[in-house]
């Protein structure tokens, strides 16, 4: 669980995207469309096997769990200055390729 400040608490979620990817070291989160300027983008990345996940280079890591056994996860965030498509974000698994998922969540800023 992560806590974010400066977001619209009455109606926080603008949009979201997500997808499952074939076995790979690249964990792709599809583009999401923000509806406001200065939206927060939260990336959630996971892979089926024990691993170490690096977030996309333009995102700030928030949480990660890299177990000895089982799935690995990493959350990260960035802001998007203008409303519109975010573009894809790609996290990278360091150890073993595996089926993985990536998701972007667009969060509205404080009105």
mmCIF file of N, CA and C in Angstrom:
data_model
loop_
_atom_site.group_PDB
_atom_site.id
_atom_site.type_symbol
_atom_site.label_atom_id
_atom_site.label_comp_id
_atom_site.label_asym_id
_atom_site.label_seq_id
_atom_site.Cartn_x
_atom_site.Cartn_y
_atom_site.Cartn_z
ATOM 1 N N UNK A 1 0.850 -1.150 0.000
ATOM 2 C CA UNK A 1 0.000 0.000 0.000
ATOM 3 C C UNK A 1 0.906 1.226 0.000
ATOM 4 N N UNK A 2 0.539 2.225 -0.774
ATOM 5 C CA UNK A 2 1.297 3.479 -0.846
ATOM 6 C C UNK A 2 0.354 4.642 -0.615
ATOM 7 N N UNK A 3 0.888 5.719 -0.088
ATOM 8 C CA UNK A 3 0.112 6.918 0.212
ATOM 9 C C UNK A 3 0.652 8.059 -0.642
ATOM 10 N N UNK A 4 -0.235 8.768 -1.332
ATOM 11 C CA UNK A 4 0.182 9.858 -2.206
ATOM 12 C C UNK A 4 -0.488 11.155 -1.765
ATOM 13 N N UNK A 5 0.253 12.243 -1.813
ATOM 14 C CA UNK A 5 -0.257 13.560 -1.448
ATOM 15 C C UNK A 5 -0.458 14.390 -2.702
ATOM 16 N N UNK A 6 -1.338 15.408 -2.613
ATOM 17 C CA UNK A 6 -1.563 16.291 -3.744
ATOM 18 C C UNK A 6 -2.488 15.703 -4.784
ATOM 19 N N UNK A 7 -3.308 14.720 -4.372
ATOM 20 C CA UNK A 7 -4.251 14.105 -5.300
ATOM 21 C C UNK A 7 -5.678 14.458 -4.908
ATOM 22 N N UNK A 8 -6.571 14.360 -5.861
ATOM 23 C CA UNK A 8 -7.983 14.653 -5.646
ATOM 24 C C UNK A 8 -8.594 13.499 -4.845
ATOM 25 N N UNK A 9 -8.927 13.745 -3.578
ATOM 26 C CA UNK A 9 -9.444 12.654 -2.746
ATOM 27 C C UNK A 9 -10.923 12.370 -3.002
ATOM 28 N N UNK A 10 -11.641 13.318 -3.601
ATOM 29 C CA UNK A 10 -13.068 13.101 -3.887
ATOM 30 C C UNK A 10 -13.270 12.210 -5.113
ATOM 31 N N UNK A 11 -12.431 12.381 -6.124
ATOM 32 C CA UNK A 11 -12.540 11.600 -7.355
ATOM 33 C C UNK A 11 -11.130 11.365 -7.910
ATOM 34 N N UNK A 12 -10.387 10.451 -7.297
ATOM 35 C CA UNK A 12 -8.961 10.334 -7.617
ATOM 36 C C UNK A 12 -8.599 9.676 -8.948
ATOM 37 N N UNK A 13 -9.325 8.654 -9.379
ATOM 38 C CA UNK A 13 -8.898 7.881 -10.548
ATOM 39 C C UNK A 13 -9.436 8.499 -11.835
ATOM 40 N N UNK A 14 -8.519 8.858 -12.728
ATOM 41 C CA UNK A 14 -8.897 9.383 -14.039
ATOM 42 C C UNK A 14 -9.094 8.254 -15.045
ATOM 43 N N UNK A 15 -8.174 7.305 -15.026
ATOM 44 C CA UNK A 15 -8.156 6.263 -16.041
ATOM 45 C C UNK A 15 -7.124 5.214 -15.631
ATOM 46 N N UNK A 16 -7.159 4.047 -16.260
ATOM 47 C CA UNK A 16 -6.129 3.040 -16.000
ATOM 48 C C UNK A 16 -5.945 2.166 -17.242
ATOM 49 N N UNK A 17 -4.809 1.518 -17.284
ATOM 50 C CA UNK A 17 -4.513 0.590 -18.375
ATOM 51 C C UNK A 17 -3.780 -0.596 -17.766
ATOM 52 N N UNK A 18 -3.728 -1.681 -18.474
ATOM 53 C CA UNK A 18 -2.981 -2.824 -17.985
ATOM 54 C C UNK A 18 -2.967 -3.927 -19.005
ATOM 55 N N UNK A 19 -2.012 -4.803 -18.860
ATOM 56 C CA UNK A 19 -1.938 -5.923 -19.781
ATOM 57 C C UNK A 19 -0.975 -6.985 -19.320
ATOM 58 N N UNK A 20 -1.235 -8.213 -19.776
ATOM 59 C CA UNK A 20 -0.341 -9.338 -19.530
ATOM 60 C C UNK A 20 0.613 -9.438 -20.702
ATOM 61 N N UNK A 21 1.845 -9.740 -20.397
ATOM 62 C CA UNK A 21 2.876 -9.858 -21.422
ATOM 63 C C UNK A 21 3.424 -11.280 -21.458
ATOM 64 N N UNK A 22 3.853 -11.722 -22.626
ATOM 65 C CA UNK A 22 4.485 -13.033 -22.773
ATOM 66 C C UNK A 22 5.778 -13.070 -21.973
ATOM 67 N N UNK A 23 6.316 -14.229 -21.788
ATOM 68 C CA UNK A 23 7.544 -14.405 -21.026
ATOM 69 C C UNK A 23 8.660 -13.521 -21.576
ATOM 70 N N UNK A 24 9.162 -12.637 -20.705
ATOM 71 C CA UNK A 24 10.156 -11.658 -21.120
ATOM 72 C C UNK A 24 10.796 -11.033 -19.891
ATOM 73 N N UNK A 25 11.937 -10.379 -20.076
ATOM 74 C CA UNK A 25 12.529 -9.552 -19.019
ATOM 75 C C UNK A 25 11.913 -8.155 -19.009
ATOM 76 N N UNK A 26 11.260 -7.765 -20.116
ATOM 77 C CA UNK A 26 10.617 -6.452 -20.223
ATOM 78 C C UNK A 26 9.171 -6.543 -19.755
ATOM 79 N N UNK A 27 8.799 -5.648 -18.830
ATOM 80 C CA UNK A 27 7.445 -5.631 -18.276
ATOM 81 C C UNK A 27 6.781 -4.343 -18.755
ATOM 82 N N UNK A 28 5.924 -4.481 -19.753
ATOM 83 C CA UNK A 28 5.322 -3.337 -20.429
ATOM 84 C C UNK A 28 3.973 -2.979 -19.810
ATOM 85 N N UNK A 29 3.799 -1.689 -19.471
ATOM 86 C CA UNK A 29 2.504 -1.153 -19.048
ATOM 87 C C UNK A 29 1.991 -0.282 -20.192
ATOM 88 N N UNK A 30 0.808 -0.592 -20.748
ATOM 89 C CA UNK A 30 0.290 0.176 -21.878
ATOM 90 C C UNK A 30 -0.013 1.631 -21.512
ATOM 91 N N UNK A 31 -0.003 2.471 -22.507
ATOM 92 C CA UNK A 31 -0.303 3.900 -22.334
ATOM 93 C C UNK A 31 -1.677 4.092 -21.692
ATOM 94 N N UNK A 32 -1.781 5.129 -20.884
ATOM 95 C CA UNK A 32 -3.050 5.530 -20.278
ATOM 96 C C UNK A 32 -3.266 7.006 -20.623
ATOM 97 N N UNK A 33 -4.523 7.422 -20.733
ATOM 98 C CA UNK A 33 -4.826 8.808 -21.070
ATOM 99 C C UNK A 33 -5.236 9.572 -19.817
ATOM 100 N N UNK A 34 -4.487 10.624 -19.517
ATOM 101 C CA UNK A 34 -4.845 11.496 -18.396
ATOM 102 C C UNK A 34 -5.818 12.555 -18.893
ATOM 103 N N UNK A 35 -6.649 13.049 -17.988
ATOM 104 C CA UNK A 35 -7.657 14.038 -18.377
ATOM 105 C C UNK A 35 -7.342 15.436 -17.871
ATOM 106 N N UNK A 36 -6.300 15.560 -17.049
ATOM 107 C CA UNK A 36 -5.942 16.853 -16.470
ATOM 108 C C UNK A 36 -4.440 17.066 -16.528
ATOM 109 N N UNK A 37 -4.020 18.304 -16.456
ATOM 110 C CA UNK A 37 -2.596 18.616 -16.341
ATOM 111 C C UNK A 37 -2.088 18.197 -14.966
ATOM 112 N N UNK A 38 -0.821 17.847 -14.885
ATOM 113 C CA UNK A 38 -0.140 17.485 -13.637
ATOM 114 C C UNK A 38 -0.749 16.267 -12.938
ATOM 115 N N UNK A 39 -1.210 15.309 -13.718
ATOM 116 C CA UNK A 39 -1.730 14.065 -13.155
ATOM 117 C C UNK A 39 -0.575 13.209 -12.646
ATOM 118 N N UNK A 40 -0.879 12.393 -11.668
ATOM 119 C CA UNK A 40 0.074 11.434 -11.128
ATOM 120 C C UNK A 40 -0.115 10.119 -11.867
ATOM 121 N N UNK A 41 0.968 9.539 -12.358
ATOM 122 C CA UNK A 41 0.919 8.210 -12.976
ATOM 123 C C UNK A 41 1.571 7.220 -12.036
ATOM 124 N N UNK A 42 0.819 6.198 -11.668
ATOM 125 C CA UNK A 42 1.351 5.139 -10.815
ATOM 126 C C UNK A 42 1.522 3.899 -11.688
ATOM 127 N N UNK A 43 2.711 3.349 -11.681
ATOM 128 C CA UNK A 43 2.997 2.125 -12.419
ATOM 129 C C UNK A 43 3.077 0.950 -11.471
ATOM 130 N N UNK A 44 2.424 -0.144 -11.833
ATOM 131 C CA UNK A 44 2.488 -1.382 -11.063
ATOM 132 C C UNK A 44 2.985 -2.480 -11.996
ATOM 133 N N UNK A 45 4.055 -3.141 -11.595
ATOM 134 C CA UNK A 45 4.714 -4.131 -12.439
ATOM 135 C C UNK A 45 4.920 -5.418 -11.650
ATOM 136 N N UNK A 46 4.647 -6.551 -12.269
ATOM 137 C CA UNK A 46 4.827 -7.828 -11.587
ATOM 138 C C UNK A 46 5.272 -8.907 -12.547
ATOM 139 N N UNK A 47 5.972 -9.893 -11.999
ATOM 140 C CA UNK A 47 6.445 -11.015 -12.805
ATOM 141 C C UNK A 47 6.277 -12.302 -12.001
ATOM 142 N N UNK A 48 5.988 -13.376 -12.697
ATOM 143 C CA UNK A 48 5.570 -14.627 -12.067
ATOM 144 C C UNK A 48 6.643 -15.265 -11.178
ATOM 145 N N UNK A 49 7.900 -15.051 -11.455
ATOM 146 C CA UNK A 49 8.927 -15.764 -10.706
ATOM 147 C C UNK A 49 9.759 -14.827 -9.832
ATOM 148 N N UNK A 50 10.536 -15.411 -8.923
ATOM 149 C CA UNK A 50 11.432 -14.634 -8.072
ATOM 150 C C UNK A 50 12.384 -13.827 -8.954
ATOM 151 N N UNK A 51 12.517 -12.563 -8.658
ATOM 152 C CA UNK A 51 13.258 -11.679 -9.537
ATOM 153 C C UNK A 51 13.615 -10.399 -8.816
ATOM 154 N N UNK A 52 14.245 -9.507 -9.516
ATOM 155 C CA UNK A 52 14.482 -8.142 -9.066
ATOM 156 C C UNK A 52 14.015 -7.243 -10.208
ATOM 157 N N UNK A 53 13.058 -6.354 -9.945
ATOM 158 C CA UNK A 53 12.476 -5.511 -10.986
ATOM 159 C C UNK A 53 12.961 -4.083 -10.827
ATOM 160 N N UNK A 54 13.491 -3.516 -11.903
ATOM 161 C CA UNK A 54 13.863 -2.102 -11.937
ATOM 162 C C UNK A 54 12.730 -1.327 -12.597
ATOM 163 N N UNK A 55 12.309 -0.209 -11.986
ATOM 164 C CA UNK A 55 11.231 0.574 -12.591
ATOM 165 C C UNK A 55 11.716 1.282 -13.851
ATOM 166 N N UNK A 56 10.789 1.802 -14.649
ATOM 167 C CA UNK A 56 11.199 2.611 -15.796
ATOM 168 C C UNK A 56 12.101 3.758 -15.326
ATOM 169 N N UNK A 57 13.044 4.160 -16.154
ATOM 170 C CA UNK A 57 14.016 5.174 -15.778
ATOM 171 C C UNK A 57 13.434 6.533 -15.436
ATOM 172 N N UNK A 58 12.267 6.856 -15.958
ATOM 173 C CA UNK A 58 11.663 8.155 -15.691
ATOM 174 C C UNK A 58 10.673 8.125 -14.524
ATOM 175 N N UNK A 59 10.599 6.995 -13.811
ATOM 176 C CA UNK A 59 9.667 6.861 -12.693
ATOM 177 C C UNK A 59 10.437 6.690 -11.382
ATOM 178 N N UNK A 60 9.838 7.172 -10.299
ATOM 179 C CA UNK A 60 10.444 7.084 -8.970
ATOM 180 C C UNK A 60 9.915 5.825 -8.280
ATOM 181 N N UNK A 61 10.810 4.920 -7.849
ATOM 182 C CA UNK A 61 10.341 3.700 -7.189
ATOM 183 C C UNK A 61 9.706 4.018 -5.839
ATOM 184 N N UNK A 62 8.622 3.293 -5.530
ATOM 185 C CA UNK A 62 7.915 3.495 -4.269
ATOM 186 C C UNK A 62 7.976 2.233 -3.427
ATOM 187 N N UNK A 63 7.645 1.107 -4.032
ATOM 188 C CA UNK A 63 7.559 -0.147 -3.297
ATOM 189 C C UNK A 63 8.043 -1.273 -4.190
ATOM 190 N N UNK A 64 8.686 -2.225 -3.583
ATOM 191 C CA UNK A 64 9.076 -3.415 -4.310
ATOM 192 C C UNK A 64 9.171 -4.602 -3.391
ATOM 193 N N UNK A 65 8.893 -5.757 -3.929
ATOM 194 C CA UNK A 65 9.029 -7.002 -3.181
ATOM 195 C C UNK A 65 9.712 -7.996 -4.105
ATOM 196 N N UNK A 66 10.928 -8.357 -3.741
ATOM 197 C CA UNK A 66 11.732 -9.272 -4.539
ATOM 198 C C UNK A 66 12.015 -10.523 -3.701
ATOM 199 N N UNK A 67 11.064 -11.460 -3.665
ATOM 200 C CA UNK A 67 11.203 -12.633 -2.797
ATOM 201 C C UNK A 67 12.155 -13.686 -3.363
ATOM 202 N N UNK A 68 12.547 -14.607 -2.505
ATOM 203 C CA UNK A 68 13.359 -15.743 -2.945
ATOM 204 C C UNK A 68 12.521 -16.732 -3.750
ATOM 205 N N UNK A 69 11.208 -16.796 -3.440
ATOM 206 C CA UNK A 69 10.280 -17.679 -4.142
ATOM 207 C C UNK A 69 9.021 -16.893 -4.458
ATOM 208 N N UNK A 70 8.405 -17.187 -5.588
ATOM 209 C CA UNK A 70 7.124 -16.570 -5.920
ATOM 210 C C UNK A 70 7.258 -15.279 -6.690
ATOM 211 N N UNK A 71 6.125 -14.599 -6.922
ATOM 212 C CA UNK A 71 6.125 -13.418 -7.790
ATOM 213 C C UNK A 71 6.839 -12.216 -7.181
ATOM 214 N N UNK A 72 7.390 -11.392 -8.046
ATOM 215 C CA UNK A 72 8.042 -10.138 -7.663
ATOM 216 C C UNK A 72 7.191 -8.980 -8.153
ATOM 217 N N UNK A 73 7.179 -7.887 -7.395
ATOM 218 C CA UNK A 73 6.405 -6.704 -7.775
ATOM 219 C C UNK A 73 7.219 -5.435 -7.549
ATOM 220 N N UNK A 74 6.860 -4.385 -8.295
ATOM 221 C CA UNK A 74 7.487 -3.066 -8.128
ATOM 222 C C UNK A 74 6.449 -2.016 -8.485
ATOM 223 N N UNK A 75 6.317 -1.000 -7.641
ATOM 224 C CA UNK A 75 5.473 0.167 -7.927
ATOM 225 C C UNK A 75 6.368 1.389 -8.054
ATOM 226 N N UNK A 76 5.970 2.305 -8.924
ATOM 227 C CA UNK A 76 6.728 3.530 -9.147
ATOM 228 C C UNK A 76 5.755 4.613 -9.606
ATOM 229 N N UNK A 77 6.204 5.869 -9.603
ATOM 230 C CA UNK A 77 5.327 6.955 -10.026
ATOM 231 C C UNK A 77 6.108 8.039 -10.770
ATOM 232 N N UNK A 78 5.337 8.861 -11.478
ATOM 233 C CA UNK A 78 5.849 10.090 -12.087
ATOM 234 C C UNK A 78 4.654 11.012 -12.316
ATOM 235 N N UNK A 79 4.923 12.271 -12.566
ATOM 236 C CA UNK A 79 3.844 13.189 -12.929
ATOM 237 C C UNK A 79 3.844 13.377 -14.438
ATOM 238 N N UNK A 80 2.696 13.747 -14.957
ATOM 239 C CA UNK A 80 2.565 14.061 -16.384
ATOM 240 C C UNK A 80 2.059 15.489 -16.484
ATOM 241 N N UNK A 81 2.877 16.357 -17.064
ATOM 242 C CA UNK A 81 2.579 17.792 -17.103
ATOM 243 C C UNK A 81 1.288 18.115 -17.854
ATOM 244 N N UNK A 82 1.065 17.507 -19.008
ATOM 245 C CA UNK A 82 -0.104 17.823 -19.824
ATOM 246 C C UNK A 82 -1.066 16.657 -19.937
ATOM 247 N N UNK A 83 -2.340 16.979 -20.102
ATOM 248 C CA UNK A 83 -3.348 15.933 -20.298
ATOM 249 C C UNK A 83 -3.097 15.225 -21.627
ATOM 250 N N UNK A 84 -3.408 13.926 -21.674
ATOM 251 C CA UNK A 84 -3.243 13.163 -22.907
ATOM 252 C C UNK A 84 -2.612 11.817 -22.647
ATOM 253 N N UNK A 85 -2.215 11.156 -23.724
ATOM 254 C CA UNK A 85 -1.630 9.818 -23.643
ATOM 255 C C UNK A 85 -0.272 9.855 -22.954
ATOM 256 N N UNK A 86 -0.057 8.918 -22.060
ATOM 257 C CA UNK A 86 1.194 8.867 -21.295
ATOM 258 C C UNK A 86 2.335 8.220 -22.069
ATOM 259 N N UNK A 87 1.999 7.367 -23.010
ATOM 260 C CA UNK A 87 3.010 6.515 -23.630
ATOM 261 C C UNK A 87 3.211 5.295 -22.751
ATOM 262 N N UNK A 88 3.795 4.256 -23.300
ATOM 263 C CA UNK A 88 4.033 3.035 -22.532
ATOM 264 C C UNK A 88 5.175 3.250 -21.547
ATOM 265 N N UNK A 89 5.180 2.450 -20.508
ATOM 266 C CA UNK A 89 6.272 2.430 -19.529
ATOM 267 C C UNK A 89 6.756 0.999 -19.430
ATOM 268 N N UNK A 90 8.071 0.812 -19.370
ATOM 269 C CA UNK A 90 8.640 -0.531 -19.333
ATOM 270 C C UNK A 90 9.592 -0.683 -18.163
ATOM 271 N N UNK A 91 9.234 -1.577 -17.248
ATOM 272 C CA UNK A 91 10.128 -1.967 -16.160
ATOM 273 C C UNK A 91 10.943 -3.166 -16.653
ATOM 274 N N UNK A 92 12.029 -3.471 -15.935
ATOM 275 C CA UNK A 92 12.915 -4.542 -16.378
ATOM 276 C C UNK A 92 13.198 -5.530 -15.253
ATOM 277 N N UNK A 93 12.990 -6.798 -15.534
ATOM 278 C CA UNK A 93 13.345 -7.866 -14.603
ATOM 279 C C UNK A 93 14.813 -8.213 -14.816
ATOM 280 N N UNK A 94 15.534 -8.424 -13.725
ATOM 281 C CA UNK A 94 16.977 -8.624 -13.826
ATOM 282 C C UNK A 94 17.401 -10.078 -13.976
ATOM 283 N N UNK A 95 16.618 -11.006 -13.441
ATOM 284 C CA UNK A 95 17.128 -12.363 -13.335
ATOM 285 C C UNK A 95 16.559 -13.370 -14.317
ATOM 286 N N UNK A 96 15.240 -13.531 -14.318
ATOM 287 C CA UNK A 96 14.621 -14.584 -15.111
ATOM 288 C C UNK A 96 13.435 -14.038 -15.887
ATOM 289 N N UNK A 97 13.351 -14.405 -17.157
ATOM 290 C CA UNK A 97 12.180 -14.038 -17.950
ATOM 291 C C UNK A 97 10.973 -14.805 -17.420
ATOM 292 N N UNK A 98 9.800 -14.178 -17.519
ATOM 293 C CA UNK A 98 8.583 -14.847 -17.085
ATOM 294 C C UNK A 98 7.369 -14.081 -17.556
ATOM 295 N N UNK A 99 6.210 -14.726 -17.526
ATOM 296 C CA UNK A 99 4.965 -14.032 -17.829
ATOM 297 C C UNK A 99 4.826 -12.898 -16.825
ATOM 298 N N UNK A 100 4.405 -11.732 -17.292
ATOM 299 C CA UNK A 100 4.375 -10.576 -16.412
ATOM 300 C C UNK A 100 3.200 -9.662 -16.732
ATOM 301 N N UNK A 101 2.936 -8.717 -15.840
ATOM 302 C CA UNK A 101 1.865 -7.739 -16.042
ATOM 303 C C UNK A 101 2.386 -6.346 -15.747
ATOM 304 N N UNK A 102 1.835 -5.368 -16.454
ATOM 305 C CA UNK A 102 2.152 -3.965 -16.211
ATOM 306 C C UNK A 102 0.865 -3.163 -16.240
ATOM 307 N N UNK A 103 0.758 -2.195 -15.342
ATOM 308 C CA UNK A 103 -0.444 -1.367 -15.260
ATOM 309 C C UNK A 103 -0.040 0.071 -14.967
ATOM 310 N N UNK A 104 -0.774 1.002 -15.583
ATOM 311 C CA UNK A 104 -0.634 2.423 -15.257
ATOM 312 C C UNK A 104 -1.977 2.928 -14.739
ATOM 313 N N UNK A 105 -1.922 3.714 -13.678
ATOM 314 C CA UNK A 105 -3.111 4.310 -13.108
ATOM 315 C C UNK A 105 -2.905 5.820 -13.115
ATOM 316 N N UNK A 106 -3.826 6.545 -13.744
ATOM 317 C CA UNK A 106 -3.771 8.003 -13.787
ATOM 318 C C UNK A 106 -4.597 8.541 -12.623
ATOM 319 N N UNK A 107 -3.970 9.354 -11.776
ATOM 320 C CA UNK A 107 -4.610 9.899 -10.595
ATOM 321 C C UNK A 107 -4.696 11.421 -10.741
ATOM 322 N N UNK A 108 -5.893 11.960 -10.493
ATOM 323 C CA UNK A 108 -6.142 13.387 -10.647
ATOM 324 C C UNK A 108 -5.444 14.188 -9.551
ATOM 325 N N UNK A 109 -4.909 15.362 -9.900
ATOM 326 C CA UNK A 109 -4.291 16.216 -8.895
ATOM 327 C C UNK A 109 -5.359 16.919 -8.049
ATOM 328 N N UNK A 110 -4.926 17.490 -6.937
ATOM 329 C CA UNK A 110 -5.822 18.261 -6.090
ATOM 330 C C UNK A 110 -6.431 19.400 -6.910
ATOM 331 N N UNK A 111 -7.759 19.553 -6.821
ATOM 332 C CA UNK A 111 -8.389 20.646 -7.620
ATOM 333 C C UNK A 111 -7.953 22.021 -7.154
#
